[in-house]
XYZ file of C-alpha atoms in Angstrom:
774
model
C -21.382 5.953 24.829
C -20.355 9.622 23.569
C -23.829 10.296 23.898
C -24.230 8.996 27.713
C -21.308 10.888 28.381
C -23.009 14.285 26.535
C -25.649 13.893 28.782
C -24.118 13.301 31.908
C -21.955 16.345 31.000
C -25.149 18.964 31.008
C -26.320 17.868 34.282
C -22.960 17.385 36.021
C -21.936 20.195 38.574
C -20.429 23.017 36.700
C -18.257 26.007 37.664
C -20.212 29.490 38.349
C -22.693 30.400 40.326
C -24.299 28.353 43.356
C -27.479 28.641 41.676
C -25.881 26.794 38.575
C -24.553 24.073 40.827
C -27.314 23.868 43.010
C -29.454 23.157 39.732
C -26.769 20.566 38.589
C -26.541 18.681 42.060
C -30.598 18.668 42.377
C -30.499 16.661 38.786
C -27.695 14.152 39.742
C -29.527 13.356 43.415
C -32.570 12.420 41.058
C -30.500 9.958 38.907
C -30.676 6.119 40.473
C -27.426 4.962 42.006
C -27.566 2.262 39.533
C -27.559 4.357 36.621
C -24.416 6.242 38.062
C -22.543 2.593 38.099
C -23.611 2.696 34.631
C -22.241 5.675 33.725
C -18.832 4.505 35.179
C -19.299 1.599 33.349
C -19.504 3.997 30.241
C -16.640 5.899 31.414
C -14.120 2.905 31.461
C -14.754 2.144 27.919
C -13.186 5.116 26.308
C -10.291 4.401 24.314
C -7.520 7.347 25.062
C -6.010 6.407 28.390
C -5.378 9.716 29.922
C -9.116 10.959 29.173
C -10.300 7.562 30.752
C -8.554 8.654 34.132
C -9.468 12.273 34.029
C -13.471 11.706 33.422
C -13.689 8.825 35.954
C -11.872 10.569 38.400
C -14.720 13.963 37.523
C -17.787 11.064 38.010
C -16.252 10.352 41.352
C -15.602 13.731 42.378
C -19.578 14.756 41.235
C -20.733 12.220 43.390
C -18.563 12.894 46.262
C -20.163 16.968 46.327
C -23.964 15.604 45.934
C -22.639 13.309 49.029
C -23.283 9.877 47.269
C -21.002 7.273 48.096
C -20.022 4.747 45.135
C -18.152 2.492 47.256
C -16.423 -0.533 46.030
C -17.493 0.678 42.859
C -15.676 4.228 42.603
C -12.212 2.007 43.793
C -12.788 -0.538 41.203
C -13.381 2.338 38.325
C -10.239 3.951 39.181
C -8.374 0.004 39.186
C -9.565 -0.251 35.690
C -8.552 3.610 34.471
C -4.980 3.087 35.869
C -4.489 -0.768 34.640
C -3.086 1.019 31.346
C -0.650 3.324 32.192
C 2.589 3.287 32.950
C 3.530 1.827 36.485
C -0.224 0.573 36.725
C 0.399 -2.419 39.235
C 1.962 0.461 42.270
C -1.004 2.639 41.230
C -3.479 -0.466 41.628
C -1.437 -2.135 44.377
C -2.327 1.456 46.151
C -5.351 1.842 45.599
C -6.321 -1.946 47.214
C -4.247 -1.118 50.463
C -6.905 1.933 50.523
C -10.123 -0.014 49.647
C -8.870 -2.600 52.212
C -8.980 0.156 55.303
C -12.730 1.691 54.059
C -14.780 -1.748 52.697
C -14.511 -4.980 52.074
C -12.359 -5.887 48.638
C -14.378 -8.616 46.651
C -13.196 -11.265 44.185
C -13.531 -8.844 41.353
C -10.872 -6.546 43.922
C -7.935 -8.705 43.756
C -8.715 -9.726 40.057
C -8.598 -5.805 38.959
C -4.801 -5.923 40.663
C -3.726 -9.435 39.302
C -4.751 -7.767 35.576
C -2.620 -4.587 36.266
C 0.102 -6.316 37.382
C 0.156 -8.571 33.968
C 0.348 -5.840 31.904
C 2.370 -3.542 33.526
C 5.299 -6.553 34.502
C 4.563 -9.475 32.608
C 2.372 -12.466 33.035
C 5.315 -14.438 34.887
C 5.000 -11.060 37.708
C 0.842 -11.670 38.066
C 1.778 -15.575 38.953
C 4.758 -14.855 41.161
C 2.104 -12.722 42.965
C -0.457 -14.612 42.969
C 1.396 -17.332 44.218
C 2.096 -15.517 46.951
C -1.047 -14.184 47.443
C -2.099 -17.616 48.082
C 0.318 -18.043 51.249
C -0.301 -14.496 52.519
C -3.983 -13.622 52.599
C -5.171 -10.221 52.936
C -1.201 -9.341 53.447
C -1.320 -9.069 49.551
C -1.962 -5.526 49.601
C 1.191 -4.569 51.969
C 3.708 -6.753 49.603
C 6.031 -5.357 46.735
C 5.288 -5.810 42.938
C 7.287 -8.874 42.058
C 9.764 -8.260 39.149
C 8.889 -9.772 35.564
C 11.773 -12.244 36.028
C 9.791 -14.455 38.433
C 9.775 -18.410 37.407
C 7.138 -20.325 36.367
C 4.983 -21.668 38.797
C 2.575 -24.584 39.015
C -0.736 -23.194 41.059
C -3.035 -26.514 41.002
C -1.243 -27.781 44.391
C -1.815 -24.434 46.335
C -5.164 -23.400 44.854
C -6.258 -26.793 46.093
C -4.985 -26.786 49.775
C -4.606 -22.917 50.279
C -7.838 -21.029 51.962
C -7.406 -17.243 51.737
C -8.872 -14.048 53.763
C -9.717 -15.355 57.282
C -11.620 -12.472 59.309
C -9.018 -12.589 61.706
C -6.367 -11.261 59.203
C -9.136 -8.769 58.107
C -9.592 -7.727 61.557
C -5.974 -7.438 62.233
C -5.345 -5.303 58.993
C -7.990 -2.640 60.036
C -6.690 -2.251 63.580
C -3.314 -1.440 61.845
C -3.954 0.245 59.540
C -6.669 2.875 61.063
C -4.680 5.906 60.364
C -3.566 5.463 57.056
C -3.972 8.432 54.737
C -6.053 8.021 51.639
C -3.788 9.062 48.524
C -4.693 12.168 47.091
C -6.053 11.197 43.827
C -8.478 9.144 45.545
C -9.195 11.517 48.622
C -10.051 14.016 45.528
C -13.159 11.869 44.328
C -13.748 9.555 47.302
C -16.262 10.035 50.060
C -14.092 8.959 53.180
C -16.160 6.634 55.242
C -17.670 7.654 58.322
C -18.436 4.627 60.617
C -15.504 1.751 59.574
C -17.042 -0.001 62.520
C -20.447 -0.562 60.391
C -17.876 -2.692 58.158
C -18.140 -6.738 57.982
C -15.488 -7.840 59.752
C -15.551 -10.765 57.733
C -14.614 -11.521 53.765
C -15.221 -14.419 51.558
C -12.263 -16.432 50.564
C -10.334 -15.258 47.588
C -10.200 -18.055 45.518
C -8.932 -17.643 42.264
C -12.525 -18.284 39.742
C -12.509 -18.709 35.967
C -11.779 -14.780 35.269
C -8.621 -14.903 37.370
C -7.278 -17.833 34.663
C -8.423 -16.000 32.070
C -6.418 -12.570 33.066
C -3.039 -15.155 33.354
C -3.610 -16.839 30.230
C -4.372 -13.690 27.821
C -1.257 -11.894 29.461
C 0.706 -15.074 28.347
C -0.639 -15.381 24.995
C -0.242 -11.368 24.711
C 3.501 -12.230 25.310
C 4.105 -14.889 22.757
C 3.381 -17.726 24.996
C 0.202 -20.363 23.907
C 2.113 -23.198 25.378
C 1.855 -21.961 28.931
C -1.634 -20.746 28.500
C -2.845 -23.807 27.534
C -0.730 -25.247 30.718
C -3.459 -23.095 32.858
C -6.363 -24.052 30.940
C -5.281 -27.193 32.128
C -4.551 -26.595 35.724
C -7.917 -24.364 35.862
C -9.928 -27.959 35.212
C -7.728 -29.425 37.332
C -9.270 -28.301 40.545
C -12.809 -28.056 39.104
C -13.146 -24.245 37.406
C -15.156 -24.547 34.370
C -14.154 -21.854 31.271
C -16.481 -19.606 29.816
C -16.969 -17.889 26.240
C -14.200 -16.027 26.892
C -11.481 -19.023 27.805
C -12.356 -20.222 24.749
C -12.267 -16.757 22.823
C -8.549 -16.098 24.618
C -7.180 -19.493 23.351
C -8.469 -18.913 19.845
C -6.731 -15.330 19.758
C -3.778 -16.789 21.338
C -3.361 -19.044 18.896
C -4.243 -16.882 15.407
C -1.728 -14.066 16.971
C 1.036 -17.234 17.553
C 0.535 -17.913 13.892
C -0.844 -21.463 14.706
C -4.133 -21.605 12.597
C -4.547 -25.310 12.964
C -4.324 -25.021 17.317
C -7.375 -22.075 16.252
C -9.476 -24.225 14.529
C -8.916 -27.127 16.693
C -9.570 -24.968 20.004
C -13.196 -24.031 17.869
C -13.953 -27.408 17.096
C -13.306 -28.463 20.901
C -15.381 -25.346 22.402
C -17.894 -26.249 20.373
C -17.970 -29.747 21.179
C -18.067 -28.866 24.373
C -21.670 -27.254 24.314
C -20.270 -23.612 23.822
C -21.805 -21.313 20.465
C -19.313 -18.917 19.216
C -19.938 -15.438 19.487
C -19.302 -12.625 17.499
C -16.177 -11.874 19.060
C -14.649 -15.279 18.609
C -15.849 -15.489 14.757
C -14.126 -11.919 13.874
C -10.965 -13.015 16.003
C -10.630 -16.143 13.236
C -11.303 -13.659 10.327
C -8.669 -11.193 11.480
C -6.728 -14.193 11.886
C -7.084 -15.084 8.331
C -7.257 -11.855 6.586
C -3.828 -11.046 8.565
C -2.275 -13.908 7.945
C -3.142 -13.049 4.184
C -1.508 -9.955 3.781
C 1.410 -11.479 5.518
C 1.885 -13.469 2.350
C 1.219 -10.112 0.308
C 4.131 -8.560 1.876
C 6.311 -11.314 0.767
C 4.597 -11.396 -3.094
C 5.202 -7.629 -2.774
C 8.562 -7.301 -1.236
C 11.764 -6.863 -3.538
C 13.587 -10.146 -2.937
C 11.247 -12.284 -4.062
C 10.220 -10.030 -7.456
C 13.750 -10.152 -8.397
C 13.473 -14.156 -7.800
C 13.324 -16.413 -11.008
C 11.538 -19.020 -8.733
C 8.455 -18.542 -10.368
C 6.767 -22.013 -8.675
C 7.644 -20.105 -5.030
C 5.455 -17.020 -6.470
C 2.355 -18.961 -7.749
C 2.298 -20.956 -4.859
C 2.633 -17.386 -2.628
C -0.737 -16.219 -4.396
C -2.415 -19.215 -4.480
C -2.020 -19.167 -0.451
C -2.954 -15.334 0.082
C -6.081 -16.597 -2.302
C -6.824 -19.280 0.503
C -6.621 -17.505 3.395
C -8.690 -14.538 2.032
C -10.958 -17.353 1.052
C -11.185 -19.069 4.502
C -11.842 -15.031 6.358
C -15.260 -15.178 3.759
C -15.897 -18.647 4.443
C -16.040 -18.088 8.490
C -17.863 -14.456 7.408
C -20.332 -16.686 5.596
C -20.795 -18.929 8.786
C -21.161 -16.236 11.290
C -23.971 -15.085 9.159
C -25.378 -18.602 8.824
C -25.450 -18.852 12.617
C -27.653 -15.476 12.807
C -24.766 -13.608 14.253
C -24.642 -10.223 12.312
C -21.345 -8.501 11.518
C -20.216 -5.906 13.936
C -17.950 -3.067 12.972
C -14.830 -5.338 13.850
C -15.525 -7.413 10.883
C -16.007 -4.249 8.761
C -12.798 -2.653 9.980
C -10.804 -6.049 9.078
C -12.473 -6.393 5.697
C -11.784 -2.709 4.886
C -8.200 -3.072 5.949
C -7.737 -5.969 3.543
C -8.894 -4.249 0.858
C -7.189 -0.880 1.448
C -3.806 -2.809 1.224
C -4.978 -4.258 -2.670
C -5.943 -1.102 -3.216
C -9.217 -2.117 -3.965
C -10.897 1.679 -2.957
C -14.316 1.091 -4.154
C -14.623 -2.102 -1.809
C -13.647 -0.299 0.428
C -16.351 2.913 0.305
C -18.978 -0.053 -0.871
C -18.784 -1.692 2.933
C -18.512 1.756 4.721
C -22.062 2.460 3.159
C -23.181 -0.778 4.111
C -22.005 -0.353 7.806
C -23.259 2.920 7.722
C -27.235 1.893 6.114
C -27.189 -0.611 8.912
C -26.915 1.627 11.181
C -24.182 0.130 13.179
C -22.292 2.305 15.220
C -18.618 2.600 15.006
C -15.343 4.807 16.043
C -12.588 6.580 14.634
C -10.635 3.514 13.823
C -13.325 3.265 11.221
C -12.930 6.430 9.485
C -9.517 6.668 9.591
C -9.382 3.611 7.016
C -11.759 5.248 5.146
C -10.004 8.264 4.919
C -6.369 6.679 4.309
C -8.151 5.154 1.811
C -9.476 8.193 -0.390
C -6.099 9.965 0.513
C -4.433 6.832 -1.334
C -7.254 6.888 -4.568
C -6.225 10.608 -5.200
C -9.811 11.499 -3.864
C -8.309 14.481 -1.564
C -11.344 16.356 -1.320
C -13.137 13.035 -0.184
C -10.498 12.557 2.811
C -10.443 15.916 4.124
C -14.095 16.049 4.066
C -14.305 13.472 6.698
C -11.230 14.693 8.897
C -12.966 18.556 8.574
C -16.179 16.330 9.913
C -13.591 14.882 12.955
C -12.735 18.054 13.802
C -15.927 19.569 13.912
C -16.798 16.856 16.304
C -19.872 15.866 14.474
C -21.358 12.712 16.094
C -18.152 12.807 18.739
C -16.146 11.818 16.403
C -12.631 13.700 17.914
C -9.336 13.174 15.540
C -7.015 10.991 17.087
C -3.363 10.513 16.917
C -3.844 8.429 14.018
C -6.264 10.910 12.360
C -3.735 13.822 12.596
C -1.041 11.407 11.109
C -3.194 9.895 8.153
C -4.185 13.116 7.240
C -0.354 14.283 7.237
C 0.933 11.561 5.396
C -1.654 11.806 2.511
C -0.945 15.582 1.996
C 2.564 14.642 2.192
C 2.045 12.007 -0.662
C 0.295 14.484 -2.670
C 2.777 16.991 -2.848
C 0.534 19.486 -0.487
C 3.275 20.000 1.805
C 1.928 23.559 3.053
C -1.557 22.051 4.016
C 0.713 19.219 5.938
C 1.875 21.831 8.165
C -1.274 23.311 8.591
C -2.410 19.579 9.723
C 0.463 19.503 12.159
C 0.136 23.208 13.604
C -3.690 21.798 14.565
C -2.464 18.531 16.135
C -0.734 20.643 18.389
C -3.290 22.569 19.003
C -5.715 20.286 19.839
C -3.142 19.190 22.350
C -2.700 15.477 20.489
C 0.815 14.653 20.850
C 3.018 14.203 16.985
C 4.443 10.797 18.186
C 7.894 9.451 16.457
C 6.658 8.313 12.722
C 4.329 11.073 12.216
C 7.586 13.350 13.150
C 9.438 11.233 10.412
C 6.808 11.468 8.128
C 6.973 14.999 7.956
C 10.354 15.053 8.021
C 10.805 13.302 5.202
C 8.084 15.471 3.263
C 10.203 18.522 3.312
C 13.160 16.882 2.855
C 11.840 15.545 -0.534
C 11.384 18.377 -1.744
C 14.971 20.139 -0.945
C 12.876 22.147 1.614
C 16.068 21.661 4.177
C 15.264 25.018 6.446
C 11.165 23.657 7.590
C 13.313 20.190 7.757
C 15.497 21.238 10.348
C 12.761 22.782 12.402
C 10.805 19.192 12.122
C 14.477 17.874 13.035
C 14.386 19.972 16.125
C 11.102 19.219 17.345
C 11.536 15.848 17.042
C 15.124 16.085 18.450
C 13.283 17.434 21.861
C 10.689 14.050 22.238
C 12.573 11.260 20.540
C 16.028 9.605 20.256
C 17.096 9.839 16.580
C 17.403 7.014 14.740
C 19.389 5.716 11.587
C 15.659 6.314 9.281
C 15.968 9.445 10.799
C 19.331 10.333 9.798
C 18.985 8.804 6.218
C 16.111 11.356 5.978
C 17.855 14.376 6.825
C 21.155 13.445 4.724
C 18.313 12.758 1.706
C 17.186 16.215 2.267
C 20.026 17.743 1.854
C 21.084 15.883 -1.132
C 17.626 17.056 -2.485
C 18.840 20.364 -1.736
C 22.237 19.474 -3.757
C 24.141 20.593 -0.651
C 26.267 17.532 -0.105
C 28.595 19.053 2.448
C 25.314 19.569 4.828
C 24.811 15.770 3.945
C 28.443 15.067 5.040
C 27.999 17.292 8.324
C 25.074 15.195 9.188
C 27.117 11.722 8.455
C 29.771 12.889 10.797
C 27.210 13.622 13.343
C 25.556 10.475 12.387
C 29.225 8.252 12.728
C 30.242 10.267 16.384
C 26.879 9.318 17.827
C 27.270 5.405 16.927
C 31.166 5.572 17.854
C 29.968 6.577 21.270
C 27.317 4.149 21.576
C 29.783 1.366 20.799
C 32.513 2.504 23.353
C 29.889 2.187 25.779
C 29.172 -1.193 24.934
C 33.047 -2.129 24.774
C 33.579 -0.464 28.033
C 34.517 -3.512 30.052
C 32.672 -5.461 32.299
C 29.609 -4.714 33.321
C 29.354 -3.172 37.043
C 32.863 -2.513 36.670
C 33.687 1.369 37.746
C 34.187 2.400 33.525
C 31.238 1.030 33.086
C 29.297 2.577 35.999
C 30.545 6.188 34.566
C 30.158 5.444 30.842
C 26.610 4.694 32.229
C 26.561 7.787 34.184
C 27.124 9.846 31.050
C 25.044 7.816 28.645
C 22.239 9.030 30.895
C 22.661 12.150 31.144
C 23.429 12.694 27.348
C 19.487 11.301 26.733
C 18.140 13.437 29.671
C 19.835 16.546 28.036
C 17.848 15.606 24.944
C 14.733 15.217 26.639
C 14.493 11.220 25.572
C 11.037 9.858 26.276
C 11.119 6.697 24.129
C 13.022 4.525 21.798
C 15.940 2.875 23.645
C 19.498 4.051 23.721
C 20.035 0.432 22.160
C 18.393 1.454 18.780
C 21.065 1.764 16.158
C 22.250 4.870 14.362
C 25.230 3.583 12.987
C 25.504 3.986 9.040
C 23.867 1.512 7.321
C 23.418 0.445 3.299
C 20.666 3.133 2.663
C 22.746 6.190 4.355
C 25.934 5.547 1.948
C 23.223 4.677 -0.722
C 21.988 8.160 -0.403
C 25.371 9.987 -0.104
C 26.185 8.172 -3.593
C 22.431 9.306 -4.782
C 23.045 12.897 -3.808
C 26.202 13.090 -5.537
C 24.516 11.633 -8.733
C 22.389 14.404 -8.219
C 25.174 16.631 -9.028
C 26.529 14.794 -11.321
C 30.031 14.230 -9.424
C 31.032 10.882 -10.583
C 33.886 11.009 -8.043
C 32.328 11.608 -5.148
C 29.803 8.745 -6.002
C 32.997 6.494 -6.221
C 34.501 7.854 -2.844
C 31.483 6.892 -1.104
C 31.454 3.705 -2.636
C 34.651 2.838 -1.692
C 33.650 4.315 1.755
C 30.867 1.796 1.946
C 33.140 -1.004 0.847
C 35.985 0.318 3.879
C 32.631 -0.123 6.226
C 32.421 -3.717 5.954
C 28.796 -2.702 4.413
C 28.042 -4.748 1.136
C 26.508 -2.786 -1.977
C 22.830 -3.795 -3.366
C 21.242 -3.202 -6.601
C 20.442 -0.192 -5.490
C 23.943 0.684 -5.645
C 24.847 -0.195 -8.655
C 21.709 1.006 -10.345
C 23.042 4.625 -9.286
C 26.470 4.409 -10.416
C 24.486 2.667 -13.602
C 22.561 5.717 -14.090
C 25.446 7.746 -13.178
C 27.480 5.850 -16.446
C 24.759 6.037 -18.812
C 24.281 9.801 -18.702
C 27.824 10.464 -19.759
C 27.403 7.978 -22.723
C 30.212 5.732 -21.605
C 29.652 1.998 -22.958
C 32.927 1.120 -21.476
C 32.550 2.462 -17.887
C 28.800 1.533 -17.489
C 29.823 -2.178 -18.885
C 32.530 -2.536 -16.003
C 29.958 -1.944 -13.201
C 27.120 -4.118 -14.979
C 29.636 -7.010 -14.659
C 30.723 -6.249 -11.362
C 27.391 -6.084 -10.520
C 26.839 -9.915 -11.835
C 30.062 -11.131 -10.146
C 28.130 -10.385 -6.862
C 25.596 -12.506 -7.693
C 22.992 -9.394 -8.043
C 19.880 -9.552 -10.313
C 19.330 -6.605 -12.310
C 15.665 -5.347 -12.459
C 14.166 -2.840 -15.027
C 15.462 0.417 -13.252
C 19.163 -1.570 -13.801
C 17.966 -2.306 -17.895
C 16.535 0.995 -18.478
C 20.019 3.052 -18.148
C 22.187 0.503 -19.737
C 20.107 0.316 -23.124
C 19.640 3.978 -23.301
C 23.693 4.225 -22.835
C 24.247 1.405 -25.763
C 21.293 2.743 -28.125
C 22.892 6.666 -27.643
C 26.269 5.246 -28.914
C 24.772 3.747 -31.714
C 25.328 0.174 -30.830
C 22.031 -0.941 -31.343
C 23.148 -4.802 -31.698
C 23.546 -4.932 -27.341
C 20.977 -2.067 -27.024
C 18.451 -5.021 -28.442
C 20.055 -7.843 -26.464
C 19.175 -5.536 -23.509
C 16.242 -4.507 -24.636
C 15.027 -8.613 -24.708
C 16.424 -9.390 -21.643
C 13.975 -6.540 -20.045
C 10.772 -7.690 -21.895
C 11.976 -11.082 -20.214
C 11.886 -9.595 -17.396
C 8.607 -7.792 -17.827
C 6.967 -10.884 -18.381
C 8.068 -13.236 -15.638
C 8.079 -11.001 -12.884
C 5.338 -9.179 -13.997
C 7.825 -5.957 -12.360
C 6.361 -2.296 -12.740
C 8.434 1.031 -12.600
C 7.047 2.681 -9.966
C 5.023 5.527 -10.628
C 3.951 3.908 -13.784
C 0.920 1.634 -14.921
C 1.988 -1.970 -16.137
C 0.692 -0.423 -19.616
C 3.387 1.951 -19.886
C 6.021 -0.366 -18.189
C 5.347 -3.144 -20.909
C 5.962 -0.329 -23.853
C 9.047 1.199 -22.299
C 12.010 -1.346 -23.811
C 10.146 -0.292 -27.073
C 9.927 3.336 -26.171
C 13.731 3.898 -25.729
C 14.814 1.768 -28.612
C 12.195 4.024 -30.736
C 13.860 7.068 -29.539
C 17.373 6.161 -30.206
C 16.617 5.021 -33.428
C 14.495 8.673 -34.030
C 17.579 11.042 -32.896
C 19.614 8.869 -35.226
C 17.422 9.179 -37.959
C 16.877 5.778 -38.325
C 12.921 6.160 -39.112
C 12.211 3.196 -40.500
C 13.678 1.232 -37.567
C 11.770 2.953 -35.143
C 8.744 2.527 -36.873
C 9.268 -1.609 -36.709
C 9.257 -0.801 -33.046
C 5.581 -0.209 -32.683
C 4.555 -3.029 -34.718
C 7.084 -5.115 -32.800
C 5.264 -4.157 -29.730
C 2.174 -4.555 -31.605
C 2.830 -8.352 -32.610
C 3.860 -9.156 -29.325
C 0.704 -7.658 -27.851
C 2.139 -5.144 -26.091
C -0.128 -1.442 -26.332
C 1.296 1.654 -26.959
C 1.097 4.498 -24.936
C 0.660 8.374 -26.153
C 4.207 8.715 -25.628
C 5.003 6.322 -28.361
C 2.487 8.006 -31.066
C 4.258 11.569 -29.510
C 7.745 10.463 -30.690
C 6.471 8.972 -34.157
C 4.937 11.924 -34.563
C 7.904 14.698 -33.772
C 10.465 12.381 -35.662
C 8.442 12.159 -38.939
C 8.087 16.167 -38.165
C 11.546 16.854 -37.512
C 12.385 15.318 -41.228
C 9.358 17.579 -42.406
C 7.325 14.364 -43.539
C 4.033 16.144 -42.743
C 2.067 13.178 -44.234
C 3.451 10.882 -42.120
C 3.183 12.657 -38.883
C -0.184 13.455 -40.003
C -1.007 9.725 -40.279
C 0.578 8.672 -36.891
C -1.094 11.513 -35.322
C -4.802 10.292 -36.911
C -4.040 6.647 -35.867
C -3.289 8.077 -31.927
C -6.930 10.174 -32.197
C -8.444 6.842 -33.263
C -6.554 4.458 -30.920
C -9.594 3.994 -27.994
C -6.574 2.482 -25.835
C -4.566 6.537 -24.880
C -6.160 9.558 -24.236
C -4.488 12.057 -26.330
C -2.902 15.326 -24.168
C -1.384 18.528 -24.826
C 1.839 17.221 -25.950
C 0.694 14.812 -28.425
C -1.200 18.040 -30.387
C 2.254 20.105 -29.653
C 4.238 17.532 -31.629
C 1.837 18.033 -34.852
C 1.862 21.604 -34.540
C 5.958 21.358 -34.369
C 6.002 19.103 -37.609
C 3.582 21.695 -39.226
C 5.648 24.878 -37.818
C 9.263 23.033 -39.617
C 7.717 23.371 -42.733
C 6.331 26.800 -41.924
C 2.762 25.595 -42.512
C 1.330 28.324 -39.674
C -2.023 28.220 -40.767
C -1.805 24.416 -40.397
C -0.403 24.947 -36.946
C -2.632 27.154 -35.596
C -5.454 25.185 -36.781
C -4.083 22.305 -34.895
C -4.117 24.545 -31.498
C -7.416 25.278 -32.240
């Protein structure tokens, strides 16, 4: 598609001297009209809506310049280009009005308007328009586009009774509209008729066909009403229309999107029973449905609610369901191949996404290599998935290779909004904020307008590093185009907390609370339609306009929530102000917001730092009284606190609970591997025993872990070497160092060697220390 457009650009009329323009005109005149129509079909497939419209206009302007009138095809091309834009219904209706004044519309012309209404105003508006069109015939071009709040209609009887466009109405319309002014957009790109008298004065009846019903059914499916789509399917058959492969595809997709997997399979079987062979699109729709359901189950499995649950039966059921849906997707994939249908780019993209979600980055790479080896054409979406996969795998160089390739426009893959967003997020996750900012600047230079999520990601990146000045710059960019949400405010509060500026965090909280109070005041302002209500609505609109808000409706809540208070509590914990943490905890309770596990973990962690066993016990008991289940982040500071206080009896009780949690929930501490998580309970006590000089008890933790089948990590050995080194016991320090080198499960690092050097230095054996460094 891109190659065809590039060839066209080479021969299209250019700015410059008359000779250049003349040469371009001659080349275009040599192109058969059928190929020009093909070019319009190519242009309409561009994914970017504005780009599609601009290129359609360019082609039509070029045709006009060389004197070629593409007739109705020009109108249809503009209708297709307009139908996905805001206000499409009115725009396409205007184009149909103009078409009626200069040429004879066909069935597709009216279907395109119906499609635009359904996309812009919804399916019920489209049905009501069609009902009116059946009554009024050609006058449908004059009527107002109806609102979305229309009631359901039964079109069956009207379709059987009503004859649509008569030649008399057609002639009357042309006579009444002979002086119609053609809109600026269309006048720029279309040849005006030279002799309207040559137009036919009759037109075949506009009787809704299979395509018409497909448009309505798809719109209902897109709006979640598969039931109405099936009713239309039955009405369609009642009037003698025969469904086509697209009809079945819409029903299968609608069932899939609504989560009705049985309904999807029923449509699939019924279609085959009636002699229709599924095509690539249908197979890929079903594969996507099963994979999407599998990923939804994976979301539940990974959710905190399930991770903190003791219901292992439920967890096992979810895991089996996930594998079952994945297996069903592979079955459909194999069935498709057995029917001789080669998988297309969509099949590859959905499987790549599924493996990306499972963090199976090697499978993502394998699928991409298989795709390219089969010379299957792909677009930006595939490259975006691959780039995200490489960033998540830590392969920054590989990810940037893709982005640079797109930026250089090699192969016609210009980076789109998602490309920039993935690149910015990838660099932020890897801690490369300067590079993320550079990509953001490139995004602006490329005239790609950043959307809300991208700006929020960038804001969070600077906030997580405590770079509050850069964060405020991004905040100002965000406020120019979007309405801040509770997430945005929480992110900025987090930034101030990371910068240890709790006064700044409090100011943001106050601003947030002020906005929320004002919104509530509007909501409480009397009855709708009252003078007070109207005045406040005007003020509300003015506030939004002043902020230049283009998205995120005013209904978005910006009232402080649980995360807001947790962020403030964590911020005061960061500056070791436990009194401040308690104040915000009390403020949260006063606001009617119940604390969660994260809230208590923050308080427990703060008390643990001061080795306040009584205070930490009180907080833990309050947490249990609220029926909140402790997790690893609860047990770690608890065990450390009691161990550091020398209360090893309670520390070992907590260790036991922690080990059981790891075994039963397979819970992993964020930023740690499963091996590091499993050894953690043993390492905590090992370190505590070592600090108290209980070296034998420290060693016992190593052997206890080994008996329980838990592998040590490099830190386990490191702590034992240091413990013996501190006592001046070089022989045992060397013994544990050699055991670490012999253990193939770990990778020795600099800290391990430094522990042995510390041991030698402790006994003033400088030569041995130097030899270890070498």
